[in-house]
GROMACS .gro file of C-alpha atoms in nm:
model
  469
    1MET     CA    1  -9.561   4.979   0.574
    2SER     CA    2  -9.723   4.810   0.872
    3ASN     CA    3  -9.727   4.473   0.697
    4TRP     CA    4  -9.353   4.469   0.626
    5SER     CA    5  -9.119   4.273   0.851
    6PRO     CA    6  -8.840   4.472   1.024
    7LYS     CA    7  -8.581   4.304   0.797
    8ILE     CA    8  -8.762   4.395   0.474
    9LEU     CA    9  -8.834   4.746   0.603
   10ALA     CA   10  -8.464   4.794   0.681
   11ILE     CA   11  -8.368   4.669   0.333
   12ARG     CA   12  -8.623   4.903   0.178
   13ILE     CA   13  -8.495   5.210   0.367
   14HIS     CA   14  -8.134   5.124   0.283
   15SER     CA   15  -8.233   5.067  -0.079
   16LEU     CA   16  -8.399   5.408  -0.110
   17ALA     CA   17  -8.095   5.581   0.035
   18ALA     CA   18  -7.854   5.394  -0.191
   19THR     CA   19  -8.073   5.458  -0.496
   20PHE     CA   20  -8.067   5.831  -0.419
   21ASN     CA   21  -7.689   5.837  -0.395
   22ARG     CA   22  -7.648   5.630  -0.712
   23SER     CA   23  -7.883   5.856  -0.910
   24TYR     CA   24  -7.739   6.188  -0.791
   25HIS     CA   25  -7.488   6.236  -1.074
   26ARG     CA   26  -7.740   6.137  -1.342
   27ALA     CA   27  -8.012   6.361  -1.201
   28THR     CA   28  -7.772   6.655  -1.175
   29ALA     CA   29  -7.659   6.611  -1.536
   30LEU     CA   30  -8.012   6.568  -1.670
   31HIS     CA   31  -8.171   6.865  -1.491
   32HIS     CA   32  -7.879   7.108  -1.476
   33PRO     CA   33  -7.706   7.114  -1.815
   34PRO     CA   34  -7.381   7.306  -1.838
   35THR     CA   35  -7.359   7.661  -1.962
   36GLY     CA   36  -7.151   7.761  -2.259
   37PRO     CA   37  -7.170   7.684  -2.630
   38PRO     CA   38  -7.296   7.339  -2.738
   39LYS     CA   39  -7.026   7.095  -2.840
   40LEU     CA   40  -7.226   6.924  -3.114
   41SER     CA   41  -7.426   7.077  -3.397
   42PRO     CA   42  -7.790   6.972  -3.453
   43TYR     CA   43  -7.667   6.770  -3.751
   44ASP     CA   44  -7.411   6.589  -3.534
   45VAL     CA   45  -7.675   6.516  -3.270
   46ASN     CA   46  -7.913   6.372  -3.530
   47CYS     CA   47  -7.641   6.150  -3.675
   48ILE     CA   48  -7.562   6.006  -3.333
   49LEU     CA   49  -7.925   5.955  -3.231
   50ARG     CA   50  -8.029   5.794  -3.561
   51ALA     CA   51  -7.727   5.572  -3.622
   52ASN     CA   52  -7.892   5.255  -3.485
   53GLU     CA   53  -8.260   5.314  -3.551
   54HIS     CA   54  -8.473   5.059  -3.733
   55SER     CA   55  -8.837   5.048  -3.841
   56GLN     CA   56  -9.042   4.760  -3.977
   57GLU     CA   57  -9.394   4.750  -4.121
   58PHE     CA   58  -9.631   4.452  -4.130
   59PHE     CA   59  -9.942   4.380  -4.333
   60GLY     CA   60 -10.219   4.180  -4.170
   61GLY     CA   61 -10.242   4.086  -3.805
   62SER     CA   62 -10.256   4.293  -3.489
   63VAL     CA   63  -9.914   4.459  -3.532
   64LYS     CA   64  -9.885   4.741  -3.784
   65SER     CA   65  -9.519   4.827  -3.732
   66TYR     CA   66  -9.243   4.882  -3.482
   67ASP     CA   67  -8.967   5.137  -3.424
   68SER     CA   68  -8.644   5.042  -3.248
   69ASN     CA   69  -8.324   5.219  -3.151
   70GLN     CA   70  -8.037   5.205  -2.905
   71LEU     CA   71  -7.772   5.444  -2.778
   72ALA     CA   72  -7.453   5.320  -2.615
   73SER     CA   73  -7.298   5.438  -2.292
   74ASN     CA   74  -7.071   5.141  -2.229
   75SER     CA   75  -6.805   5.056  -2.486
   76PRO     CA   76  -6.888   4.810  -2.624
   77ILE     CA   77  -7.260   4.849  -2.559
   78GLU     CA   78  -7.394   4.585  -2.321
   79ASP     CA   79  -7.758   4.606  -2.439
   80SER     CA   80  -7.890   4.386  -2.719
   81ARG     CA   81  -8.225   4.374  -2.899
   82SER     CA   82  -8.403   4.128  -3.121
   83GLU     CA   83  -8.719   4.131  -3.330
   84ALA     CA   84  -8.846   3.838  -3.535
   85SER     CA   85  -9.158   3.681  -3.682
   86CYS     CA   86  -9.219   3.314  -3.604
   87VAL     CA   87  -9.199   3.111  -3.926
   88HIS     CA   88  -9.424   2.820  -3.830
   89THR     CA   89  -9.673   3.014  -3.616
   90SER     CA   90  -9.827   3.359  -3.650
   91GLY     CA   91  -9.660   3.540  -3.360
   92LEU     CA   92  -9.414   3.828  -3.344
   93LEU     CA   93  -9.134   3.826  -3.086
   94VAL     CA   94  -8.957   4.143  -2.967
   95GLY     CA   95  -8.694   4.149  -2.696
   96ILE     CA   96  -8.463   4.374  -2.496
   97PHE     CA   97  -8.154   4.231  -2.324
   98ASP     CA   98  -7.949   4.439  -2.081
   99GLY     CA   99  -7.610   4.289  -2.008
  100HIS     CA  100  -7.371   4.342  -1.720
  101GLY     CA  101  -7.013   4.229  -1.671
  102GLY     CA  102  -6.965   4.262  -2.047
  103PRO     CA  103  -7.184   4.215  -2.356
  104ALA     CA  104  -7.129   3.840  -2.411
  105CYS     CA  105  -7.436   3.704  -2.233
  106SER     CA  106  -7.681   3.962  -2.369
  107GLN     CA  107  -7.560   3.910  -2.726
  108VAL     CA  108  -7.591   3.532  -2.703
  109ILE     CA  109  -7.932   3.514  -2.540
  110SER     CA  110  -8.077   3.782  -2.770
  111LYS     CA  111  -8.042   3.532  -3.054
  112ARG     CA  112  -8.086   3.200  -2.879
  113LEU     CA  113  -8.383   3.274  -2.653
  114MET     CA  114  -8.605   3.377  -2.943
  115ARG     CA  115  -8.523   3.049  -3.119
  116TYR     CA  116  -8.607   2.843  -2.811
  117ILE     CA  117  -8.941   3.021  -2.778
  118ALA     CA  118  -9.028   2.992  -3.148
  119ALA     CA  119  -8.960   2.616  -3.151
  120SER     CA  120  -9.163   2.573  -2.831
  121LEU     CA  121  -9.470   2.722  -3.001
  122VAL     CA  122  -9.477   2.464  -3.282
  123PRO     CA  123  -9.710   2.165  -3.219
  124PRO     CA  124  -9.501   1.858  -3.126
  125ASP     CA  125  -9.596   1.651  -3.434
  126ASP     CA  126  -9.513   1.940  -3.667
  127LEU     CA  127  -9.191   2.009  -3.481
  128ARG     CA  128  -9.089   1.644  -3.517
  129GLN     CA  129  -9.133   1.667  -3.894
  130HIS     CA  130  -8.929   1.988  -3.912
  131MET     CA  131  -8.646   1.835  -3.711
  132LEU     CA  132  -8.648   1.516  -3.921
  133GLY     CA  133  -8.627   1.740  -4.226
  134GLY     CA  134  -8.305   1.892  -4.097
  135ALA     CA  135  -8.443   2.220  -3.958
  136GLN     CA  136  -8.189   2.433  -3.771
  137SER     CA  137  -8.252   2.681  -3.493
  138PHE     CA  138  -8.245   2.992  -3.716
  139SER     CA  139  -8.506   2.843  -3.952
  140PHE     CA  140  -8.780   2.893  -3.692
  141LEU     CA  141  -8.753   3.272  -3.712
  142SER     CA  142  -8.760   3.545  -3.972
  143CYS     CA  143  -8.541   3.812  -3.813
  144HIS     CA  144  -8.593   4.177  -3.903
  145ASN     CA  145  -8.281   4.350  -3.772
  146ASP     CA  146  -8.020   4.082  -3.707
  147LYS     CA  147  -7.665   4.192  -3.782
  148LEU     CA  148  -7.473   3.942  -3.569
  149GLU     CA  149  -7.374   3.583  -3.641
  150PHE     CA  150  -7.207   3.326  -3.420
  151VAL     CA  151  -6.862   3.203  -3.518
  152SER     CA  152  -6.860   2.846  -3.646
  153GLU     CA  153  -6.695   2.702  -3.335
  154ILE     CA  154  -6.967   2.823  -3.099
  155LYS     CA  155  -7.247   2.793  -3.353
  156GLU     CA  156  -7.209   2.415  -3.368
  157LEU     CA  157  -7.221   2.391  -2.989
  158TYR     CA  158  -7.534   2.605  -2.968
  159GLU     CA  159  -7.699   2.409  -3.249
  160LYS     CA  160  -7.635   2.083  -3.067
  161SER     CA  161  -7.802   2.221  -2.753
  162PHE     CA  162  -8.098   2.346  -2.955
  163ASN     CA  163  -8.147   2.012  -3.129
  164GLN     CA  164  -8.153   1.833  -2.795
  165PHE     CA  165  -8.409   2.081  -2.660
  166ALA     CA  166  -8.628   2.059  -2.972
  167ASN     CA  167  -8.622   1.681  -2.973
  168GLU     CA  168  -8.737   1.680  -2.612
  169LEU     CA  169  -9.022   1.914  -2.706
  170THR     CA  170  -9.149   1.661  -2.962
  171ASN     CA  171  -9.228   1.424  -2.676
  172THR     CA  172  -9.467   1.669  -2.506
  173THR     CA  173  -9.843   1.658  -2.555
  174LEU     CA  174 -10.027   1.942  -2.727
  175ALA     CA  175 -10.322   1.906  -2.489
  176GLY     CA  176 -10.100   2.029  -2.208
  177PHE     CA  177  -9.986   2.347  -2.384
  178GLN     CA  178  -9.981   2.656  -2.163
  179MET     CA  179  -9.821   2.977  -2.290
  180HIS     CA  180  -9.697   3.076  -1.943
  181GLN     CA  181  -9.527   2.739  -1.897
  182THR     CA  182  -9.384   2.748  -2.251
  183LEU     CA  183  -9.216   3.086  -2.199
  184GLU     CA  184  -9.088   2.992  -1.855
  185ASN     CA  185  -8.945   2.665  -1.986
  186ALA     CA  186  -8.762   2.841  -2.271
  187PHE     CA  187  -8.595   3.091  -2.036
  188VAL     CA  188  -8.495   2.833  -1.777
  189ARG     CA  189  -8.380   2.575  -2.030
  190LEU     CA  190  -8.157   2.818  -2.218
  191ASP     CA  191  -8.001   2.925  -1.889
  192GLN     CA  192  -7.938   2.560  -1.803
  193ASP     CA  193  -7.779   2.507  -2.144
  194LEU     CA  194  -7.547   2.806  -2.094
  195SER     CA  195  -7.437   2.652  -1.765
  196ARG     CA  196  -7.389   2.302  -1.904
  197GLU     CA  197  -7.195   2.427  -2.206
  198ALA     CA  198  -6.950   2.618  -1.985
  199ILE     CA  199  -6.904   2.323  -1.746
  200GLU     CA  200  -6.871   2.047  -2.006
  201MET     CA  201  -6.683   2.246  -2.271
  202PRO     CA  202  -6.500   2.527  -2.091
  203SER     CA  203  -6.342   2.778  -2.326
  204LEU     CA  204  -6.287   3.151  -2.342
  205ARG     CA  205  -6.619   3.193  -2.525
  206THR     CA  206  -6.840   2.972  -2.307
  207MET     CA  207  -6.688   3.108  -1.984
  208SER     CA  208  -6.723   3.471  -2.094
  209VAL     CA  209  -7.096   3.410  -2.138
  210ALA     CA  210  -7.120   3.223  -1.808
  211MET     CA  211  -6.935   3.486  -1.604
  212SER     CA  212  -7.128   3.780  -1.753
  213GLY     CA  213  -7.503   3.809  -1.723
  214ALA     CA  214  -7.811   3.978  -1.864
  215VAL     CA  215  -8.163   4.071  -1.770
  216ALA     CA  216  -8.418   3.997  -2.041
  217LEU     CA  217  -8.765   4.101  -2.151
  218VAL     CA  218  -8.946   3.928  -2.437
  219ALA     CA  219  -9.292   4.012  -2.570
  220HIS     CA  220  -9.488   3.768  -2.787
  221ILE     CA  221  -9.782   3.910  -2.984
  222ASP     CA  222 -10.023   3.685  -3.169
  223GLY     CA  223 -10.358   3.835  -3.268
  224PRO     CA  224 -10.509   3.995  -2.957
  225HIS     CA  225 -10.285   3.798  -2.720
  226LEU     CA  226  -9.986   3.978  -2.570
  227HIS     CA  227  -9.753   3.788  -2.338
  228VAL     CA  228  -9.458   3.955  -2.169
  229ALA     CA  229  -9.188   3.750  -1.995
  230SER     CA  230  -8.922   3.926  -1.790
  231VAL     CA  231  -8.626   3.866  -1.561
  232GLY     CA  232  -8.456   4.170  -1.412
  233ASP     CA  233  -8.527   4.539  -1.457
  234CYS     CA  234  -8.624   4.602  -1.818
  235SER     CA  235  -8.983   4.727  -1.841
  236ALA     CA  236  -9.286   4.702  -2.072
  237VAL     CA  237  -9.556   4.970  -2.082
  238LEU     CA  238  -9.881   4.962  -2.279
  239GLY     CA  239 -10.013   5.291  -2.422
  240THR     CA  240 -10.394   5.299  -2.412
  241VAL     CA  241 -10.636   5.579  -2.501
  242THR     CA  242 -10.962   5.639  -2.312
  243ASP     CA  243 -11.309   5.739  -2.442
  244THR     CA  244 -11.217   6.103  -2.377
  245GLY     CA  245 -10.888   6.080  -2.567
  246GLN     CA  246 -10.666   6.070  -2.258
  247TRP     CA  247 -10.356   5.852  -2.253
  248VAL     CA  248 -10.317   5.580  -1.990
  249ALA     CA  249  -9.991   5.397  -1.919
  250LYS     CA  250 -10.031   5.036  -1.809
  251LYS     CA  251  -9.714   4.878  -1.678
  252LEU     CA  252  -9.690   4.508  -1.761
  253THR     CA  253  -9.371   4.420  -1.570
  254ASN     CA  254  -9.218   4.438  -1.224
  255GLU     CA  255  -8.850   4.508  -1.163
  256HIS     CA  256  -8.673   4.223  -0.990
  257ASN     CA  257  -8.451   4.420  -0.755
  258SER     CA  258  -8.439   4.517  -0.389
  259ASP     CA  259  -8.701   4.790  -0.439
  260ASN     CA  260  -8.954   4.510  -0.504
  261VAL     CA  261  -9.069   4.393  -0.159
  262GLY     CA  262  -9.232   4.078  -0.296
  263GLU     CA  263  -8.911   3.984  -0.474
  264VAL     CA  264  -8.710   4.038  -0.156
  265ARG     CA  265  -8.949   3.813   0.034
  266ARG     CA  266  -8.918   3.544  -0.233
  267LEU     CA  267  -8.541   3.549  -0.220
  268LEU     CA  268  -8.518   3.547   0.159
  269SER     CA  269  -8.761   3.255   0.177
  270GLU     CA  270  -8.528   3.044  -0.038
  271HIS     CA  271  -8.237   3.065   0.207
  272PRO     CA  272  -8.188   2.988   0.578
  273ALA     CA  273  -8.289   3.247   0.836
  274THR     CA  274  -7.921   3.274   0.934
  275GLU     CA  275  -7.856   3.444   0.595
  276ARG     CA  276  -8.126   3.709   0.621
  277ASP     CA  277  -7.865   3.981   0.679
  278THR     CA  278  -7.628   3.870   0.401
  279VAL     CA  279  -7.841   3.763   0.101
  280ILE     CA  280  -7.909   4.130   0.024
  281ARG     CA  281  -7.659   4.391   0.136
  282GLY     CA  282  -7.638   4.748   0.014
  283GLU     CA  283  -7.949   4.688  -0.203
  284ARG     CA  284  -7.761   4.421  -0.401
  285LEU     CA  285  -7.758   4.044  -0.414
  286LEU     CA  286  -7.472   3.935  -0.184
  287GLY     CA  287  -7.366   4.299  -0.189
  288GLN     CA  288  -7.272   4.277  -0.559
  289LEU     CA  289  -7.552   4.234  -0.815
  290ALA     CA  290  -7.846   4.474  -0.856
  291PRO     CA  291  -8.099   4.247  -1.037
  292LEU     CA  292  -8.238   3.960  -0.831
  293ARG     CA  293  -8.321   3.758  -1.144
  294ALA     CA  294  -8.097   3.727  -1.449
  295MET     CA  295  -7.964   3.486  -1.708
  296GLY     CA  296  -7.600   3.380  -1.695
  297ASP     CA  297  -7.414   3.507  -1.385
  298PHE     CA  298  -7.329   3.153  -1.278
  299ARG     CA  299  -7.097   3.284  -1.009
  300TYR     CA  300  -7.425   3.327  -0.816
  301LYS     CA  301  -7.573   2.991  -0.923
  302TRP     CA  302  -7.300   2.725  -0.929
  303SER     CA  303  -7.192   2.539  -0.616
  304ARG     CA  304  -6.884   2.661  -0.433
  305GLU     CA  305  -6.704   2.345  -0.546
  306GLN     CA  306  -6.779   2.420  -0.911
  307LEU     CA  307  -6.659   2.778  -0.873
  308GLU     CA  308  -6.337   2.669  -0.707
  309GLN     CA  309  -6.271   2.411  -0.977
  310LEU     CA  310  -6.379   2.600  -1.292
  311VAL     CA  311  -6.361   2.971  -1.218
  312VAL     CA  312  -6.112   3.049  -0.941
  313PRO     CA  313  -5.806   2.924  -1.135
  314GLN     CA  314  -5.883   3.170  -1.415
  315PHE     CA  315  -6.048   3.463  -1.234
  316GLY     CA  316  -5.916   3.440  -0.879
  317GLU     CA  317  -6.067   3.387  -0.534
  318GLN     CA  318  -6.254   3.720  -0.549
  319VAL     CA  319  -6.501   3.564  -0.795
  320ILE     CA  320  -6.672   3.392  -0.500
  321ALA     CA  321  -6.896   3.644  -0.325
  322PRO     CA  322  -6.877   3.688   0.053
  323TYR     CA  323  -7.129   3.479   0.249
  324TYR     CA  324  -7.170   3.239  -0.046
  325LEU     CA  325  -7.326   2.956   0.153
  326THR     CA  326  -7.644   2.811  -0.005
  327PRO     CA  327  -7.646   2.866  -0.384
  328PRO     CA  328  -7.817   2.922  -0.615
  329TYR     CA  329  -7.895   3.281  -0.518
  330LEU     CA  330  -8.006   3.397  -0.863
  331SER     CA  331  -8.301   3.279  -1.073
  332ALA     CA  332  -8.360   3.287  -1.450
  333CYS     CA  333  -8.730   3.204  -1.410
  334PRO     CA  334  -8.933   3.486  -1.571
  335GLU     CA  335  -9.239   3.666  -1.442
  336ILE     CA  336  -9.508   3.649  -1.711
  337THR     CA  337  -9.802   3.878  -1.788
  338HIS     CA  338 -10.087   3.807  -2.030
  339HIS     CA  339 -10.296   4.091  -2.174
  340ILE     CA  340 -10.585   4.074  -2.422
  341LEU     CA  341 -10.541   4.363  -2.665
  342THR     CA  342 -10.838   4.587  -2.745
  343PRO     CA  343 -10.879   4.867  -3.004
  344ARG     CA  344 -10.790   5.116  -2.729
  345ASP     CA  345 -10.441   4.966  -2.693
  346LYS     CA  346 -10.233   5.168  -2.939
  347PHE     CA  347  -9.871   5.071  -2.872
  348LEU     CA  348  -9.629   4.881  -2.649
  349ILE     CA  349  -9.300   5.029  -2.525
  350ILE     CA  350  -9.026   4.794  -2.408
  351ALA     CA  351  -8.693   4.934  -2.294
  352SER     CA  352  -8.384   4.876  -2.083
  353ASP     CA  353  -8.351   5.066  -1.756
  354GLY     CA  354  -8.141   5.334  -1.924
  355LEU     CA  355  -8.471   5.489  -2.038
  356TRP     CA  356  -8.659   5.441  -1.711
  357ASP     CA  357  -8.374   5.607  -1.518
  358THR     CA  358  -8.482   5.933  -1.680
  359MET     CA  359  -8.855   5.894  -1.758
  360SER     CA  360  -9.173   5.763  -1.601
  361ALA     CA  361  -9.407   5.524  -1.780
  362MET     CA  362  -9.663   5.802  -1.821
  363GLN     CA  363  -9.409   6.039  -1.974
  364THR     CA  364  -9.308   5.781  -2.236
  365VAL     CA  365  -9.670   5.707  -2.327
  366HIS     CA  366  -9.750   6.078  -2.369
  367LEU     CA  367  -9.443   6.128  -2.586
  368VAL     CA  368  -9.515   5.828  -2.810
  369GLY     CA  369  -9.885   5.921  -2.830
  370GLU     CA  370  -9.804   6.275  -2.940
  371HIS     CA  371  -9.542   6.142  -3.180
  372MET     CA  372  -9.790   5.893  -3.329
  373TYR     CA  373 -10.035   6.170  -3.416
  374GLY     CA  374  -9.768   6.422  -3.515
  375LYS     CA  375  -9.591   6.174  -3.744
  376ALA     CA  376  -9.890   6.182  -3.979
  377PHE     CA  377  -9.780   6.529  -4.086
  378LEU     CA  378  -9.443   6.397  -4.200
  379GLN     CA  379  -9.619   6.203  -4.477
  380PRO     CA  380  -9.720   6.361  -4.813
  381LEU     CA  381 -10.076   6.496  -4.818
  382LYS     CA  382 -10.314   6.243  -4.973
  383LEU     CA  383 -10.661   6.340  -5.091
  384PRO     CA  384 -10.944   6.089  -5.047
  385LYS     CA  385 -11.051   5.890  -5.354
  386HIS     CA  386 -11.414   6.006  -5.335
  387ASP     CA  387 -11.535   6.346  -5.458
  388ILE     CA  388 -11.430   6.636  -5.238
  389THR     CA  389 -11.518   7.006  -5.238
  390LEU     CA  390 -11.274   7.296  -5.245
  391GLY     CA  391 -11.393   7.391  -4.897
  392GLU     CA  392 -11.303   7.047  -4.763
  393ILE     CA  393 -10.960   7.067  -4.928
  394SER     CA  394 -10.910   7.410  -4.769
  395GLN     CA  395 -10.998   7.269  -4.428
  396MET     CA  396 -10.752   6.979  -4.474
  397LEU     CA  397 -10.477   7.225  -4.567
  398SER     CA  398 -10.552   7.443  -4.264
  399THR     CA  399 -10.541   7.141  -4.034
  400ARG     CA  400 -10.215   7.029  -4.191
  401LYS     CA  401 -10.060   7.376  -4.155
  402ALA     CA  402 -10.144   7.379  -3.784
  403GLY     CA  403 -10.017   7.024  -3.740
  404LEU     CA  404  -9.687   7.092  -3.915
  405GLN     CA  405  -9.590   7.315  -3.622
  406LYS     CA  406  -9.609   7.009  -3.395
  407LYS     CA  407  -9.446   6.756  -3.625
  408PRO     CA  408  -9.169   6.557  -3.455
  409LEU     CA  409  -8.806   6.582  -3.559
  410ASP     CA  410  -8.781   6.203  -3.581
  411ARG     CA  411  -8.986   5.954  -3.776
  412ASN     CA  412  -8.873   5.681  -3.538
  413ALA     CA  413  -9.056   5.685  -3.202
  414ALA     CA  414  -8.767   5.516  -3.019
  415THR     CA  415  -8.534   5.792  -3.138
  416HIS     CA  416  -8.794   6.048  -3.024
  417LEU     CA  417  -8.788   5.894  -2.675
  418ILE     CA  418  -8.407   5.893  -2.654
  419ARG     CA  419  -8.396   6.259  -2.767
  420ASN     CA  420  -8.641   6.359  -2.494
  421ALA     CA  421  -8.484   6.133  -2.231
  422LEU     CA  422  -8.146   6.306  -2.266
  423GLY     CA  423  -8.245   6.657  -2.375
  424GLY     CA  424  -8.597   6.709  -2.248
  425THR     CA  425  -8.692   7.004  -2.026
  426GLU     CA  426  -9.029   7.144  -1.922
  427TYR     CA  427  -9.003   7.372  -2.226
  428GLY     CA  428  -8.915   7.099  -2.474
  429VAL     CA  429  -8.587   6.948  -2.593
  430GLU     CA  430  -8.290   7.175  -2.524
  431HIS     CA  431  -8.006   7.136  -2.771
  432SER     CA  432  -7.725   7.236  -2.531
  433LYS     CA  433  -7.836   6.974  -2.280
  434LEU     CA  434  -7.866   6.705  -2.546
  435SER     CA  435  -7.531   6.798  -2.697
  436HIS     CA  436  -7.364   6.775  -2.356
  437MET     CA  437  -7.511   6.432  -2.278
  438LEU     CA  438  -7.398   6.297  -2.616
  439SER     CA  439  -7.044   6.435  -2.596
  440LEU     CA  440  -6.942   6.317  -2.248
  441PRO     CA  441  -6.598   6.150  -2.245
  442GLN     CA  442  -6.603   5.770  -2.243
  443ASP     CA  443  -6.435   5.748  -1.902
  444ILE     CA  444  -6.720   5.934  -1.727
  445VAL     CA  445  -7.030   5.891  -1.945
  446ARG     CA  446  -7.144   5.587  -1.747
  447LEU     CA  447  -7.180   5.809  -1.438
  448PHE     CA  448  -7.446   6.015  -1.614
  449ARG     CA  449  -7.637   5.774  -1.837
  450ASP     CA  450  -7.672   5.404  -1.909
  451ASP     CA  451  -7.708   5.218  -2.237
  452ILE     CA  452  -8.058   5.285  -2.372
  453THR     CA  453  -8.244   5.036  -2.592
  454ILE     CA  454  -8.608   5.086  -2.691
  455THR     CA  455  -8.865   4.913  -2.913
  456VAL     CA  456  -9.210   5.064  -2.974
  457VAL     CA  457  -9.469   4.827  -3.126
  458TYR     CA  458  -9.781   4.979  -3.287
  459PHE     CA  459 -10.111   4.788  -3.295
  460ASP     CA  460 -10.375   4.782  -3.569
  461SER     CA  461 -10.695   4.909  -3.406
  462GLU     CA  462 -10.918   4.797  -3.694
  463TYR     CA  463 -10.784   4.443  -3.677
  464LEU     CA  464 -10.832   4.431  -3.300
  465ARG     CA  465 -11.184   4.567  -3.336
  466ASN     CA  466 -11.288   4.275  -3.557
  467CYS     CA  467 -11.075   3.981  -3.449
  468PRO     CA  468 -11.207   3.712  -3.212
  469THR     CA  469 -11.040   3.669  -2.873
   0.00000   0.00000   0.00000
């Protein structure tokens, strides 16, 4: 700690204390389940856990499949997720979006951000031809689990913003393409469009998006290239196996909150020294917002004059945070990581902080690794096509019999993680604990657990072994 300034050290100590107090109820509930009979049957528990799960398989390329699931705490749930293949390029996009102040912002950006990124990846000349041919934003993606659609009123507005963005992209030069810059530009530009739409065309819909916010994590996978772009406190973890068969968890993201000393330094450097005691108070931005980067949340980005003109008449004076002197205080610029996949990289876990509140990166990797191997025993036994002896068949049956004892309850790895996150003990998943966590009343459930959204992407080791980098 000797390299930390007194101000940052004080923020860090205060942050640790506040984090402890905030986590007390959740930790107590997770580690000390109540006594008495369970409220939900195993069947009921399974129905709740599996209600929103989704799996998708792919043929060819570095991604074999993915599992996704989410469990609500808030009503309505403030998390969103999105998974889509790029139509005009060969990449796969997967994203997690954790909203706050309502679900509006997370729902909107979960659809729009993917479209901005997909269009940005198309060479300018090709993009120009697509736009001249009447291409619309949704035509750049093949979505795999998209159940939401914008109403016509807002859809036209969003399409107009997309067309303007895409037409500007056609004037860029391919020689200057950089993936980091492309992802950053898509995040920042969409955030600017959300702001402009609310200012120029204020309505209940545009203002609900502008006044709520969301942290976002998007992973783009194309061959051996994995890029992760993140604002806020969602996390991405790579599951890798060593020569000796041991699992290693490689974290690909940093949380943008007051626990991140580098992030605190960045934020303080962007404001006058006279605000060093007010920019972060009580481990929160201006004493109010936990993430130090997010999309939306324009009450921390617009000028005081804009807030007084556009927001105060509808939401009241309290919408302007104390010590609001030199905005913007909040950034939508993502932190980006690039990783070259190898055959040892088996899967990627991306999730909202509802999972990481209860589990470490290493715990999730171990659970998914065990699930990946155990899931093989859920499939029908298949004999090889070549000749095989009765002794070899007997050995296969013995191995399968032993493995069946370890088979997971869930085919979906995201469901497996949620089950263990809420019901796991050192002796395995305990039904009474899981039942309790899933049957908490709506008025108190948020004290014990957050919305949880998870996507697990599996890589094709054989493809990665033979593909060029």
